[in-house]
Coordinates of C-alpha atoms and ligand atoms in Angstrom, one line a residue:
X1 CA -82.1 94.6 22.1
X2 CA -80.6 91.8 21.3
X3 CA -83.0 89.5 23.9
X4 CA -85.9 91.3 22.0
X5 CA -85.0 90.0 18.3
X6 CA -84.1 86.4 19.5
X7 CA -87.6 86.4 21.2
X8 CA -88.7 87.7 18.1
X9 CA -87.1 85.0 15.6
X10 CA -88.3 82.1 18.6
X11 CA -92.0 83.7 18.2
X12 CA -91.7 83.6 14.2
X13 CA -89.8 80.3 14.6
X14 CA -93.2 78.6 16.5
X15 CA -95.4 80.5 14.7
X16 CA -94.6 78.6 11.4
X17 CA -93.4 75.4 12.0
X18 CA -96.7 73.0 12.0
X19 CA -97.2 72.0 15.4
X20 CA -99.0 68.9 15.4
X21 CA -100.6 68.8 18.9
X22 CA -101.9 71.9 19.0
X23 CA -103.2 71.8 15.6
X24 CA -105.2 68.5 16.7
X25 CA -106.6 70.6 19.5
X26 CA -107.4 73.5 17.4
X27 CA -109.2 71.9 14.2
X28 CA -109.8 68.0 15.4
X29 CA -110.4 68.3 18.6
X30 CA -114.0 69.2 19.0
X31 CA -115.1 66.5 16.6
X32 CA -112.8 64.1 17.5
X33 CA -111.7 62.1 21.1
X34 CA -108.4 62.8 21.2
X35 CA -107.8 61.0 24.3
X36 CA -109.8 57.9 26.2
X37 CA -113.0 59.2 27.1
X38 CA -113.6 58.6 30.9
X39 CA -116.6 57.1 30.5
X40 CA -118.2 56.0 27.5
X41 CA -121.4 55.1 26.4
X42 CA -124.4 54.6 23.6
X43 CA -125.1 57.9 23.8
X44 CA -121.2 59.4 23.4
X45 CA -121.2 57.0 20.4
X46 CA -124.1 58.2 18.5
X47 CA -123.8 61.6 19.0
X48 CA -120.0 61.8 18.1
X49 CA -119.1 64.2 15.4
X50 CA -116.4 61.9 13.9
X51 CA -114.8 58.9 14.6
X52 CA -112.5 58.1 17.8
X53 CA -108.6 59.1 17.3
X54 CA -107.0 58.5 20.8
X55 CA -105.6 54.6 19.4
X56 CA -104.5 55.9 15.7
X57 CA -101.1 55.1 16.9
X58 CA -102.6 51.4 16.9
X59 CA -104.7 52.2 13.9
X60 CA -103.0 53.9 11.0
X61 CA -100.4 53.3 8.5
X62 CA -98.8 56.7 8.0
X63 CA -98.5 57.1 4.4
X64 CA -102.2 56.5 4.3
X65 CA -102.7 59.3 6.5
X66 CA -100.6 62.0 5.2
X67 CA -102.2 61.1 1.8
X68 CA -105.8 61.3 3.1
X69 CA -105.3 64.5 5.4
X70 CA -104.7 66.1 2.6
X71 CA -107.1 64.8 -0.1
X72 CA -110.0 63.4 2.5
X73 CA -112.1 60.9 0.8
X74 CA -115.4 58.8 2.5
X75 CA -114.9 56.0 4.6
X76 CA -118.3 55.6 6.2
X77 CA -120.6 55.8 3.5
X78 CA -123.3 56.9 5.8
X79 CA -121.2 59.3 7.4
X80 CA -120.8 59.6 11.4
X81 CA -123.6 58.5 13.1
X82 CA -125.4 57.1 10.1
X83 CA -128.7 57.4 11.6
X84 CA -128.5 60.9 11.1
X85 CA -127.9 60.9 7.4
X86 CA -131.3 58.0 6.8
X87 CA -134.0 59.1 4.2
X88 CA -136.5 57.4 3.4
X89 CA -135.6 55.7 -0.2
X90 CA -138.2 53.9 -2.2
X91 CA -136.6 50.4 -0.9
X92 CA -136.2 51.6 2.9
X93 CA -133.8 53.6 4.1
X94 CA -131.1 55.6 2.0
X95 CA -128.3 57.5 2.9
X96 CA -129.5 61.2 1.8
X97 CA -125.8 62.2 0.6
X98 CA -126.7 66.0 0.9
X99 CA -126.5 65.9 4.7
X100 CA -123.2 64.9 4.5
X101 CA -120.6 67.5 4.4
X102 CA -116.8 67.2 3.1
X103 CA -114.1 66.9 5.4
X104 CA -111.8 69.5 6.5
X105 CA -108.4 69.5 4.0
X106 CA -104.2 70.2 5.6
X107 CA -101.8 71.3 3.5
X108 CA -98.6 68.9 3.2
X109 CA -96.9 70.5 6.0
X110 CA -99.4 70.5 8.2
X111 CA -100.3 66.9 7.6
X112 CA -97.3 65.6 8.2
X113 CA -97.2 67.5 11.5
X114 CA -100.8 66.3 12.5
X115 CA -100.2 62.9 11.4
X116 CA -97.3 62.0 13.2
X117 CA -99.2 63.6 16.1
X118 CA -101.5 61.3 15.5
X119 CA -99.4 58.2 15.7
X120 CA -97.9 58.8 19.1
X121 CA -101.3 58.6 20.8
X122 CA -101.7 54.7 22.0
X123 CA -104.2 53.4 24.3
X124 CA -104.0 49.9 26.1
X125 CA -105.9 49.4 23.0
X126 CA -105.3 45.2 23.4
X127 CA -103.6 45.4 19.6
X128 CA -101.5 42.1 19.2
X129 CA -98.2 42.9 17.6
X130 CA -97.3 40.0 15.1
X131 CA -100.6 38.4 15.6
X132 CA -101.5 38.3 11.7
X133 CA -99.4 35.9 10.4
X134 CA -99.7 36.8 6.8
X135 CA -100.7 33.7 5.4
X136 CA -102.3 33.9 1.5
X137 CA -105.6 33.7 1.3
X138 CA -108.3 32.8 -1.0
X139 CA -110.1 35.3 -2.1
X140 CA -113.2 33.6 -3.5
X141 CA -112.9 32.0 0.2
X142 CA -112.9 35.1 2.2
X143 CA -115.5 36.6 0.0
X144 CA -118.0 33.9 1.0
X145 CA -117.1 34.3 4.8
X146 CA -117.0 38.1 4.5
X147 CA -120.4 38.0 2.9
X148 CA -122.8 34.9 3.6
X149 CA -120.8 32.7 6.1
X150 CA -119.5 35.6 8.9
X151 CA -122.4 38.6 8.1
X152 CA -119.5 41.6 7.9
X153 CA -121.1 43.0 4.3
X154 CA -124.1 43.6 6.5
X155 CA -122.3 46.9 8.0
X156 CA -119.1 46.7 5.7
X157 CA -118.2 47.2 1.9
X158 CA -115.4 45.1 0.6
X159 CA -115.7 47.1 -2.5
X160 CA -116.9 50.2 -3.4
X161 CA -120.8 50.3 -3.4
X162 CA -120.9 46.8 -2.3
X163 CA -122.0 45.9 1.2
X164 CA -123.8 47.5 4.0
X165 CA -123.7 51.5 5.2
X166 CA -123.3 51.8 8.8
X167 CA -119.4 50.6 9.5
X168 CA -116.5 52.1 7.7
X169 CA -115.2 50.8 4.4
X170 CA -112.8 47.8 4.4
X171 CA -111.7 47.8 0.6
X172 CA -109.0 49.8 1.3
X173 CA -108.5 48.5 4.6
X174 CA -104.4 47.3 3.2
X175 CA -103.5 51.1 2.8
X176 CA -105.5 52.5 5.5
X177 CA -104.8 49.7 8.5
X178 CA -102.5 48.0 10.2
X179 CA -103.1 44.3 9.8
X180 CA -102.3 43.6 13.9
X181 CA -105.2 46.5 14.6
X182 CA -107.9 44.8 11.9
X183 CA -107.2 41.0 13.5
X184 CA -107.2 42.8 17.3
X185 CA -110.8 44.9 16.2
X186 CA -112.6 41.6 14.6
X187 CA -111.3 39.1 17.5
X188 CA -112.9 41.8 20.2
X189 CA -114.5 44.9 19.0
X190 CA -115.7 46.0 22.6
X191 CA -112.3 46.1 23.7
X192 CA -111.8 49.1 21.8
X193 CA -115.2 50.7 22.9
X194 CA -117.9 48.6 25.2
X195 CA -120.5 50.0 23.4
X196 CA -119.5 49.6 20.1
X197 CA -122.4 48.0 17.7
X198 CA -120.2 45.9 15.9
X199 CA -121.3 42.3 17.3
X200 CA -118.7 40.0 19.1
X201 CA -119.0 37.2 16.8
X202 CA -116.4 35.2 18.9
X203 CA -114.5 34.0 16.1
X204 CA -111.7 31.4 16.1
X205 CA -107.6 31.7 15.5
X206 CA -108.8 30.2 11.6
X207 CA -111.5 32.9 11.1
X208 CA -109.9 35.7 12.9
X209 CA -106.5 35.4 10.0
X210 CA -108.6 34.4 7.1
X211 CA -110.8 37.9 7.3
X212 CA -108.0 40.1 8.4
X213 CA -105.8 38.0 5.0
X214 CA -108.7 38.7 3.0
X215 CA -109.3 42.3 3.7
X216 CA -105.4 43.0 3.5
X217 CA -105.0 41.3 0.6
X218 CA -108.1 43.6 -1.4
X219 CA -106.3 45.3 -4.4
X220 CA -108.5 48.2 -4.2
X221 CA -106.8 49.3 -1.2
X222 CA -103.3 48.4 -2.5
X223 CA -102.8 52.0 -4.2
X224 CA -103.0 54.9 -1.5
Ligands
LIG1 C1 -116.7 69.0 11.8 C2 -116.1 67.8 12.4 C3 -114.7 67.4 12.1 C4 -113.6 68.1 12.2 C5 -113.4 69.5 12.6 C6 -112.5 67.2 11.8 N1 -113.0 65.9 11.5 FE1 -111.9 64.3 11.0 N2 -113.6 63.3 10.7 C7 -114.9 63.8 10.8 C8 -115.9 62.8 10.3 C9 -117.4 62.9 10.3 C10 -115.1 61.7 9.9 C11 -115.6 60.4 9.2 C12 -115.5 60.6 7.8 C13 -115.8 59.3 7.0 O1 -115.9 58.2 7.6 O2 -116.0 59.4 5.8 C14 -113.7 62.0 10.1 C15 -112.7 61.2 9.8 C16 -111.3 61.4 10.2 C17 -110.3 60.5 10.0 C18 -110.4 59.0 9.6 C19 -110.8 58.3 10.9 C20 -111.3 56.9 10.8 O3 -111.3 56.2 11.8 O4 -111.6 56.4 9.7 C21 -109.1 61.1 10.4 C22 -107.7 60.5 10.5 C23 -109.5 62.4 10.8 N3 -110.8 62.6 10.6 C24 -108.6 63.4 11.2 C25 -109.0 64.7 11.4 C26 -108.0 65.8 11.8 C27 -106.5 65.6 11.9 C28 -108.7 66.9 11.9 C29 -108.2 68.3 12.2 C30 -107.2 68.8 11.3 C31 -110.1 66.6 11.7 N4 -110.2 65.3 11.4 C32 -111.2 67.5 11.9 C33 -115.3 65.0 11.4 C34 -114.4 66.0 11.6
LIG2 C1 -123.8 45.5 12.9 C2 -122.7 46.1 12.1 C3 -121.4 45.4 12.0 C4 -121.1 44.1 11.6 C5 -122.0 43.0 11.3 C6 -119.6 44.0 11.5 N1 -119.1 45.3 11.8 FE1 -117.1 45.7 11.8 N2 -117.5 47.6 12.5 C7 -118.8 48.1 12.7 C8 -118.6 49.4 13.3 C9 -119.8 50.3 13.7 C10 -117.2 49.6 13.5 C11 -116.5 50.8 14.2 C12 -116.6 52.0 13.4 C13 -115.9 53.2 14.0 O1 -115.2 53.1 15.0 O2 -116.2 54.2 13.5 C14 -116.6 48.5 12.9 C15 -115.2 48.4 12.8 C16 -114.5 47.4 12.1 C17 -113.1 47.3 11.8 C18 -112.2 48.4 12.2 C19 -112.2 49.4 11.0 C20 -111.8 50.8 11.3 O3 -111.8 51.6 10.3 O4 -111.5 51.1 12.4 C21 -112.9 46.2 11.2 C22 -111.5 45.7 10.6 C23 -114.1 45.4 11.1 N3 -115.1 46.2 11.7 C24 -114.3 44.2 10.5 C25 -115.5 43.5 10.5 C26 -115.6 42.1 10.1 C27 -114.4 41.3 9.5 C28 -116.9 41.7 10.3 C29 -117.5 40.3 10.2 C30 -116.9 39.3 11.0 C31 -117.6 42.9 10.9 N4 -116.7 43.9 11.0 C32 -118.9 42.9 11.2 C33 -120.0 47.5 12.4 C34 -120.1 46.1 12.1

């Protein structure tokens, strides 16, 4: 008897304490790569139903996440793949906002347990740690590069509504990112997936910490 009701109070236990993992596995998982794909490809990367999460480890700050698990707001404004939310708008193409659907909420226990998940998964995602330096920047400066001079507002905003569609936004890049991950993703993107469209622009030690200073310096993504 007594084996039985300590079985019992384990089960209940389990049963509701949030367990991260196997939450992942049970609502993420079959939209999102939980772990390295073993191959990967065009193909994988257009047809994903959300974005990679087998380097958030490398990725996110954890404040950010346990805020947006719970309150999910858009990062890609054309949704993932992009090409699947195109209409044709009277200037070319448009981003037809009823294809794209709201993302699944957590409640605060369970977002704490999924996010911390979360940040134990690493890759040999080549992340440099302390490879920001920090270093003020200017922002009319880093406007110009982010825009005209380095072509990133082609695919990126750097404020809400302003910039291009198919890459996630960056204006709140400071609450969302860690600074290492943003320098290590502009130096090599492919690094982090071979196929991924985001051009190699093969930029030098100046470029690389003026951008990531730039974009961790927007005030729009100060506040979580
Ligand atoms: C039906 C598919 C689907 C399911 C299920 C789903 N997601 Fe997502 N998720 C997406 C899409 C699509 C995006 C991209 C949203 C955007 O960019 O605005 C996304 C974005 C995210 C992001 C931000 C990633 C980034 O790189 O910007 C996180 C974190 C995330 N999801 C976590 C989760 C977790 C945790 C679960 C399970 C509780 C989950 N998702 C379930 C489709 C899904
Ligand atoms: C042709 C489109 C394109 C251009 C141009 C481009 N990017 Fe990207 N960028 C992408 C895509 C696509 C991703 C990966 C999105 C994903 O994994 O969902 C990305 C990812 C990123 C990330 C990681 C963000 C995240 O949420 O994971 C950063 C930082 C970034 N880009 C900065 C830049 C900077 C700075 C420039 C200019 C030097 C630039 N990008 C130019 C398309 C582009």
């Amino acid at each position: 008897m007594r084996h039985f009701l300590s079985a019992l109070l384990l089960l209940s236990a389990t049963a509701f304490a949030a367990d991260g993992s196997q939450l992942l596995q049970q609502q993420c998982a079959q939209c999102h790569a939980l772990s390295a794909p073993p191959q990967t490809s065009i193909d994988r990367l257009w047809s994903r139903k959300g974005p990679d999460l087998y380097y958030a480890g490398d990725k996110f700050q954890r404040n950010w996440l346990v805020a947006w698990l719970q309150a999910p707001v858009r990062i890609r404004p054309g949704g993932e793949f992009y090409r699947h939310h195109l209409k044709d708008g009277a200037d070319g193409d448009a981003i037809d906002e009823t294809t794209l659907t709201p993302h699944v909420k957590l409640d605060k226990d369970s977002a704490v347990a999924v996010a911390d998940a979360l940040l134990a998964l690493h890759t040999p995602a080549p992340v440099e740690s302390g490879a920001y330096k920090g270093a003020a920047v200017s922002a009319t400066m880093g406007a110009m590069f982010f825009g005209k001079l380095r072509g990133c507002a082609a695919c990126h905003q750097d404020a809400p509504g302003k910039g291009g569609m198919s890459g996630p936004e960056l204006y709140t890049a400071s609450s969302r990112l860690n600074a290492d991950y943003v320098y290590s993703y502009i130096k090599h993107p492919q690094a982090f997936d071979a196929h991924v469209w985001m051009p190699d622009a093969g930029l030098g030690e100046s470029d690389l910490q003026r951008l990531t200073g730039y974009l961790m310096q927007l005030k729009s993504g100060a506040k979580p």
